[in-house]
mmCIF file of C-alpha atoms in Angstrom:
data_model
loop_
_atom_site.group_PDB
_atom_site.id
_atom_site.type_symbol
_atom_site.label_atom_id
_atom_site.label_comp_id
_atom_site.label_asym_id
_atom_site.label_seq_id
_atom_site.Cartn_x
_atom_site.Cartn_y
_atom_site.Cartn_z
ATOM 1 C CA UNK A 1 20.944 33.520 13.068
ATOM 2 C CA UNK A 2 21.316 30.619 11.450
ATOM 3 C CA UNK A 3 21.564 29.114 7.815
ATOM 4 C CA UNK A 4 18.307 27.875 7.818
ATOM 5 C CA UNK A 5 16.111 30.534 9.291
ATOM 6 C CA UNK A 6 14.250 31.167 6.273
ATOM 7 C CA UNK A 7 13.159 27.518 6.266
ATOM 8 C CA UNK A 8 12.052 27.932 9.905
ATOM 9 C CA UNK A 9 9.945 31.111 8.808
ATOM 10 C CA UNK A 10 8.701 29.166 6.084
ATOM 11 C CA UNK A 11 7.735 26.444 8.087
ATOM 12 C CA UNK A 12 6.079 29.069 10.931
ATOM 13 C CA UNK A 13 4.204 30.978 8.145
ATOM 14 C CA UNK A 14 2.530 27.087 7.049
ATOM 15 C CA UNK A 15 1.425 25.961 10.535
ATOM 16 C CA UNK A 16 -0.130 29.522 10.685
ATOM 17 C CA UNK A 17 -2.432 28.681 7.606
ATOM 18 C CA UNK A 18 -0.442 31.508 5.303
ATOM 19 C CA UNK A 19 -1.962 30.239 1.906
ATOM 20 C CA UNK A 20 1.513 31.802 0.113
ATOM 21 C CA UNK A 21 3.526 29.934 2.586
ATOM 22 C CA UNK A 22 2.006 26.593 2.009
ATOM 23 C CA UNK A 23 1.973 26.990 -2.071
ATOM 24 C CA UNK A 24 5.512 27.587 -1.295
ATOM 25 C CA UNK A 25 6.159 24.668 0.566
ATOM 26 C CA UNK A 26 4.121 22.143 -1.382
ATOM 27 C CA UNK A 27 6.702 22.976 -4.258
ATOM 28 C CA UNK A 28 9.569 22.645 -2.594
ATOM 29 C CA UNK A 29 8.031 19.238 -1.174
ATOM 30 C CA UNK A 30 7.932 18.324 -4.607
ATOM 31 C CA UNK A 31 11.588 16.694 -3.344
ATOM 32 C CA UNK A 32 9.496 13.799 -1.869
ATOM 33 C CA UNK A 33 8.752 11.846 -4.898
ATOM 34 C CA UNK A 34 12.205 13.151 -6.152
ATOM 35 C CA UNK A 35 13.936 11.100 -3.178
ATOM 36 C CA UNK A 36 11.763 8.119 -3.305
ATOM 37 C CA UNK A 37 11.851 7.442 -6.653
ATOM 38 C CA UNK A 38 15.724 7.998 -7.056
ATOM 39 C CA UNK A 39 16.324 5.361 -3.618
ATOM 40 C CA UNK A 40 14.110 2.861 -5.212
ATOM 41 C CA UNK A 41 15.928 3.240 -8.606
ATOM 42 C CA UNK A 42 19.365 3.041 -6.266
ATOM 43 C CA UNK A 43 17.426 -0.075 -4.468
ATOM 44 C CA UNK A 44 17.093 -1.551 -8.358
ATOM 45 C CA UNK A 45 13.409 -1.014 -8.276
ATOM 46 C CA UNK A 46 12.036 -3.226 -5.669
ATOM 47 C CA UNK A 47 8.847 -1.512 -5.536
ATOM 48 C CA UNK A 48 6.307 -1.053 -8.302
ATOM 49 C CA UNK A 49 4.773 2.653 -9.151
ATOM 50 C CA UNK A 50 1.256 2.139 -6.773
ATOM 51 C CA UNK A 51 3.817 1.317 -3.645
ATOM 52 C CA UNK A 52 5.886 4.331 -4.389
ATOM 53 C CA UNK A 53 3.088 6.063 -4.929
ATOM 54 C CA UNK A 54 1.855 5.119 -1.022
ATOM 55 C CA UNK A 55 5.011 5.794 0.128
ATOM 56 C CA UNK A 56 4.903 9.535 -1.331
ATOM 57 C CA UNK A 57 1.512 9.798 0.311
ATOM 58 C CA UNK A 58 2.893 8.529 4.110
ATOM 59 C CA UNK A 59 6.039 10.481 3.591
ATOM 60 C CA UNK A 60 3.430 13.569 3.485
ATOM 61 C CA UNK A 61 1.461 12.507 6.308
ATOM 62 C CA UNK A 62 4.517 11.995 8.655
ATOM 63 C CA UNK A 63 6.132 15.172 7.562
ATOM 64 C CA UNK A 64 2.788 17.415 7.564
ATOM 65 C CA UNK A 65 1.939 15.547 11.636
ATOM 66 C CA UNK A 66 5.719 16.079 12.553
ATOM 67 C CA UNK A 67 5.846 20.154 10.781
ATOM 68 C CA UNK A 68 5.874 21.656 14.046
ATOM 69 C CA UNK A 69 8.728 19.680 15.381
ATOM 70 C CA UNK A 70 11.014 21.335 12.569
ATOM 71 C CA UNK A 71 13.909 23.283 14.312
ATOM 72 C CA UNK A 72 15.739 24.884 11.557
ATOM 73 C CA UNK A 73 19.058 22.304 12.442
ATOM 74 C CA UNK A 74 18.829 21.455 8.667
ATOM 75 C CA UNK A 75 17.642 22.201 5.383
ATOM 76 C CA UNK A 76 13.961 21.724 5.166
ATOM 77 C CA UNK A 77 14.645 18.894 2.281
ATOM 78 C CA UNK A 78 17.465 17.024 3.914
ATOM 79 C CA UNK A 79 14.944 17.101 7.426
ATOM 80 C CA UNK A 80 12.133 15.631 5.205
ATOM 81 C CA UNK A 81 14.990 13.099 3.195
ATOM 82 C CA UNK A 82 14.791 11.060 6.713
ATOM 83 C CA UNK A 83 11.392 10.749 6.330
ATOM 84 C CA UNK A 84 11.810 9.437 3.195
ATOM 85 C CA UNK A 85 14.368 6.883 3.983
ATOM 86 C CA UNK A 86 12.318 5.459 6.718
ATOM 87 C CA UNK A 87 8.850 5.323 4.711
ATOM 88 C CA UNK A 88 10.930 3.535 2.045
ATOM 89 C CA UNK A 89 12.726 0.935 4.477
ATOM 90 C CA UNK A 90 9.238 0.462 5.809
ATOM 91 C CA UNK A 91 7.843 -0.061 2.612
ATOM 92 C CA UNK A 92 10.357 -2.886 2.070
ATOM 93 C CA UNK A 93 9.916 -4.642 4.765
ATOM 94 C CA UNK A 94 6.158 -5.190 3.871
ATOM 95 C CA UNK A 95 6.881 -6.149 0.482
ATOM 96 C CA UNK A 96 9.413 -8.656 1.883
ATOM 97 C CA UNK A 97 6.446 -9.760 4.382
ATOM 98 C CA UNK A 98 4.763 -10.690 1.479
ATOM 99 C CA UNK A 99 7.103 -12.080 -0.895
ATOM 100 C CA UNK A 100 5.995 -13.592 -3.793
ATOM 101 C CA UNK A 101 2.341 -13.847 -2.653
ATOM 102 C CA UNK A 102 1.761 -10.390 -3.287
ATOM 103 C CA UNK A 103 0.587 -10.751 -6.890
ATOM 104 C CA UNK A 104 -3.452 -11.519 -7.247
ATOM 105 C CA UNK A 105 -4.574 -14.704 -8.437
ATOM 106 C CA UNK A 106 -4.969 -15.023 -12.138
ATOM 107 C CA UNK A 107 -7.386 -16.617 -13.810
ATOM 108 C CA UNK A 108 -4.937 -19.605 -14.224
ATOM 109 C CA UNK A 109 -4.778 -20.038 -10.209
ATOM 110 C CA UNK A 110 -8.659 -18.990 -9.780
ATOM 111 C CA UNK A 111 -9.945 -21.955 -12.746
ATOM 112 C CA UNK A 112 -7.112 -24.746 -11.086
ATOM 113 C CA UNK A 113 -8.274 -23.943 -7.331
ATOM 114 C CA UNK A 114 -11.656 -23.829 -8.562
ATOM 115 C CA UNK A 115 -11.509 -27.051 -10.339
ATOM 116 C CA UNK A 116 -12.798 -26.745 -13.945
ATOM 117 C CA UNK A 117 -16.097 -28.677 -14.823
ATOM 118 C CA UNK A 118 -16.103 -30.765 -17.610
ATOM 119 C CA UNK A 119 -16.994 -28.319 -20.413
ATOM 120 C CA UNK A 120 -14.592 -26.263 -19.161
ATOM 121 C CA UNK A 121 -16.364 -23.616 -17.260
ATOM 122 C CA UNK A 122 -15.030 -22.454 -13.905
ATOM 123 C CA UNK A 123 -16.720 -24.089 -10.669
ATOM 124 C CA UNK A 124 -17.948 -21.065 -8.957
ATOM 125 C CA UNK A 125 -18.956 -22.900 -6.050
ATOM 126 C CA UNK A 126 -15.771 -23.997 -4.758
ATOM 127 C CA UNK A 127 -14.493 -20.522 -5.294
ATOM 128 C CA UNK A 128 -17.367 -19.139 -2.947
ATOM 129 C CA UNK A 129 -16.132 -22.590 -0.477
ATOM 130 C CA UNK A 130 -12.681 -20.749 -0.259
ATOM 131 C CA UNK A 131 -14.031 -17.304 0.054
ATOM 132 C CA UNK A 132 -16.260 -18.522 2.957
ATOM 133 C CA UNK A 133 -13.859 -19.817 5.253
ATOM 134 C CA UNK A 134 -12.235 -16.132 5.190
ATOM 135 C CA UNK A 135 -13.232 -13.620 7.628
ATOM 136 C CA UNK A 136 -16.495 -11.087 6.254
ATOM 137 C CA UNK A 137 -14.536 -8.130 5.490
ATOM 138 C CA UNK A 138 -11.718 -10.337 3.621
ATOM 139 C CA UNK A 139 -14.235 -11.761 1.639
ATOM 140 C CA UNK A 140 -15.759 -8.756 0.917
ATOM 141 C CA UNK A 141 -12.041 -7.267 -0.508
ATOM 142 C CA UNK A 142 -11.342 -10.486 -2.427
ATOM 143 C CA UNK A 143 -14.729 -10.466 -4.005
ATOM 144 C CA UNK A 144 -14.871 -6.312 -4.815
ATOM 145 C CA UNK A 145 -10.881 -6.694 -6.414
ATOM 146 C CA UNK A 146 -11.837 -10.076 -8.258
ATOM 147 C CA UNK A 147 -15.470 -10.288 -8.911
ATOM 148 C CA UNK A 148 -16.039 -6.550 -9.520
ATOM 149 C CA UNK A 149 -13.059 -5.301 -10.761
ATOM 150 C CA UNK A 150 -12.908 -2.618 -7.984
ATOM 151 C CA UNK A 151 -9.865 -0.337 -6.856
ATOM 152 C CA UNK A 152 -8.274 -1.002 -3.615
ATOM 153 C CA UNK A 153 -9.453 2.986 -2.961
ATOM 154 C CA UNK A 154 -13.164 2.174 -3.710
ATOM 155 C CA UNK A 155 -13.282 -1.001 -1.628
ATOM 156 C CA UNK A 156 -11.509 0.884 1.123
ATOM 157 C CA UNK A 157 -14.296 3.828 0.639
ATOM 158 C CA UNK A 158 -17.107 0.841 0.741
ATOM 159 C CA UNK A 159 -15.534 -0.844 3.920
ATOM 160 C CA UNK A 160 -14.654 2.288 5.743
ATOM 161 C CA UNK A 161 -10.866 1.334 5.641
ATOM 162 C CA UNK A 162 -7.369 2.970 4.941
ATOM 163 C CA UNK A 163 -6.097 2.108 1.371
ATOM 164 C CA UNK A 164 -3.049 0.680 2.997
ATOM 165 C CA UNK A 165 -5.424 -1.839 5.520
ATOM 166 C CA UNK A 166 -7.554 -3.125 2.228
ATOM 167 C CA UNK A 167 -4.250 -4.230 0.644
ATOM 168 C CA UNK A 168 -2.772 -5.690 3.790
ATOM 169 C CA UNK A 169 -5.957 -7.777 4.222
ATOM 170 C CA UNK A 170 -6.640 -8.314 0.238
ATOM 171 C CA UNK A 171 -2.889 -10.389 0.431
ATOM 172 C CA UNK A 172 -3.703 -12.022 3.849
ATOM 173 C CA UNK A 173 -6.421 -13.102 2.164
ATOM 174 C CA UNK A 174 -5.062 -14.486 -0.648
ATOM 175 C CA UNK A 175 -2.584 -16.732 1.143
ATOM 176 C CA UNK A 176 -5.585 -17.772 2.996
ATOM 177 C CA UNK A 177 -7.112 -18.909 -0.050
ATOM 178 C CA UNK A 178 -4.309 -20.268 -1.524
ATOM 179 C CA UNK A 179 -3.520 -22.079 1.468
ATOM 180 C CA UNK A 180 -7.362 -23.053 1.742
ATOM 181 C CA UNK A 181 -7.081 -24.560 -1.591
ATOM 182 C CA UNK A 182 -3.786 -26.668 -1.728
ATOM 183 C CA UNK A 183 -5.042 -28.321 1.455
ATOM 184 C CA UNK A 184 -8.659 -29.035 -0.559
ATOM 185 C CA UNK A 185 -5.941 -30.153 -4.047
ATOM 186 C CA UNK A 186 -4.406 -32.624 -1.232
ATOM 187 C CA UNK A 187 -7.305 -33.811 -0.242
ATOM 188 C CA UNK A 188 -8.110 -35.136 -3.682
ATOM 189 C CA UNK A 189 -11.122 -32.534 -3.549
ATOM 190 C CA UNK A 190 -9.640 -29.694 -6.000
#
């Protein structure tokens, strides 16, 4: 018998659908956020409240697909803590993918790439140049997050997308843009 065989019952008791079992569970996985948010405090917050929020939600999804792997080795925290650490490292590294460029445009960037008419209205036009030259679907992010103020969860719903591929593309497609732009400022078109 080992230390841990009430985890391993636990853990049994879930993947057979025990409705007790799994409200007991989901409490003790309460831990997840626990973890996350005390490594990225530890980290000195590299990542803002939506990305810990994702990682919370993939830490979940690895840990509820991987459930029937659990041996009873370890505590049933410290076995989902790895989880945790490698969601979180992940997490990272696509934040430091995307450095900088991460953060929308602002209306600043939007009116300069756009160049301003002369009464000081926004030249839509050249905005809808730049969002042409991106692929359909990117387009169809930029202009649901910018034009219609939607959530990345809504766009995803409308484009039949994960959350996590909407925001990937949403930030491609801004350096695209961005990129598009400069090269149109250089030009002496912007």
């Amino acid at each position: 018998m080992s230390a841990h065989d009430d985890d391993r019952q636990l853990v049994r008791a879930v993947l057979a659908a025990d409705p007790a079992a799994r409200a007991r569970f989901a409490a003790r996985m309460q831990c997840i956020a626990n973890v996350v948010a005390a490594r990225n405090q530890r980290l000195r917050h590299p990542l803002g409240r939506q990305e810990l929020h994702d990682v919370v939600q993939d830490v979940w999804t690895r840990v509820w697909a991987k459930l029937h792997a659990y041996d009873g080795r370890a505590a049933l925290e410290t076995w989902v803590y790895k989880f945790c650490e490698y969601e979180l490292r992940n997490a990272l590294r696509r934040a430091a993918r995307h450095g900088a460029k991460c953060e929308p445009l602002n209306e600043d960037e939007w009116s300069a790439a756009a160049r301003p008419l002369r009464d000081g209205r926004i030249d839509f036009e050249r905005v809808y140049q730049g969002l042409d030259e991106l692929d359909m679907v990117d387009a169809v992010i930029v202009r649901g997050r910018h034009f219609e103020h939607l959530t990345f969860e809504a766009i995803a719903a409308r484009c039949e997308l994960s959350v996590n591929t909407v925001k990937s593309r949403y930030y491609r497609a801004l350096q695209k843009l961005r990129r598009w732009f400069m090269r149109r400022a250089g030009e002496g078109e912007a």
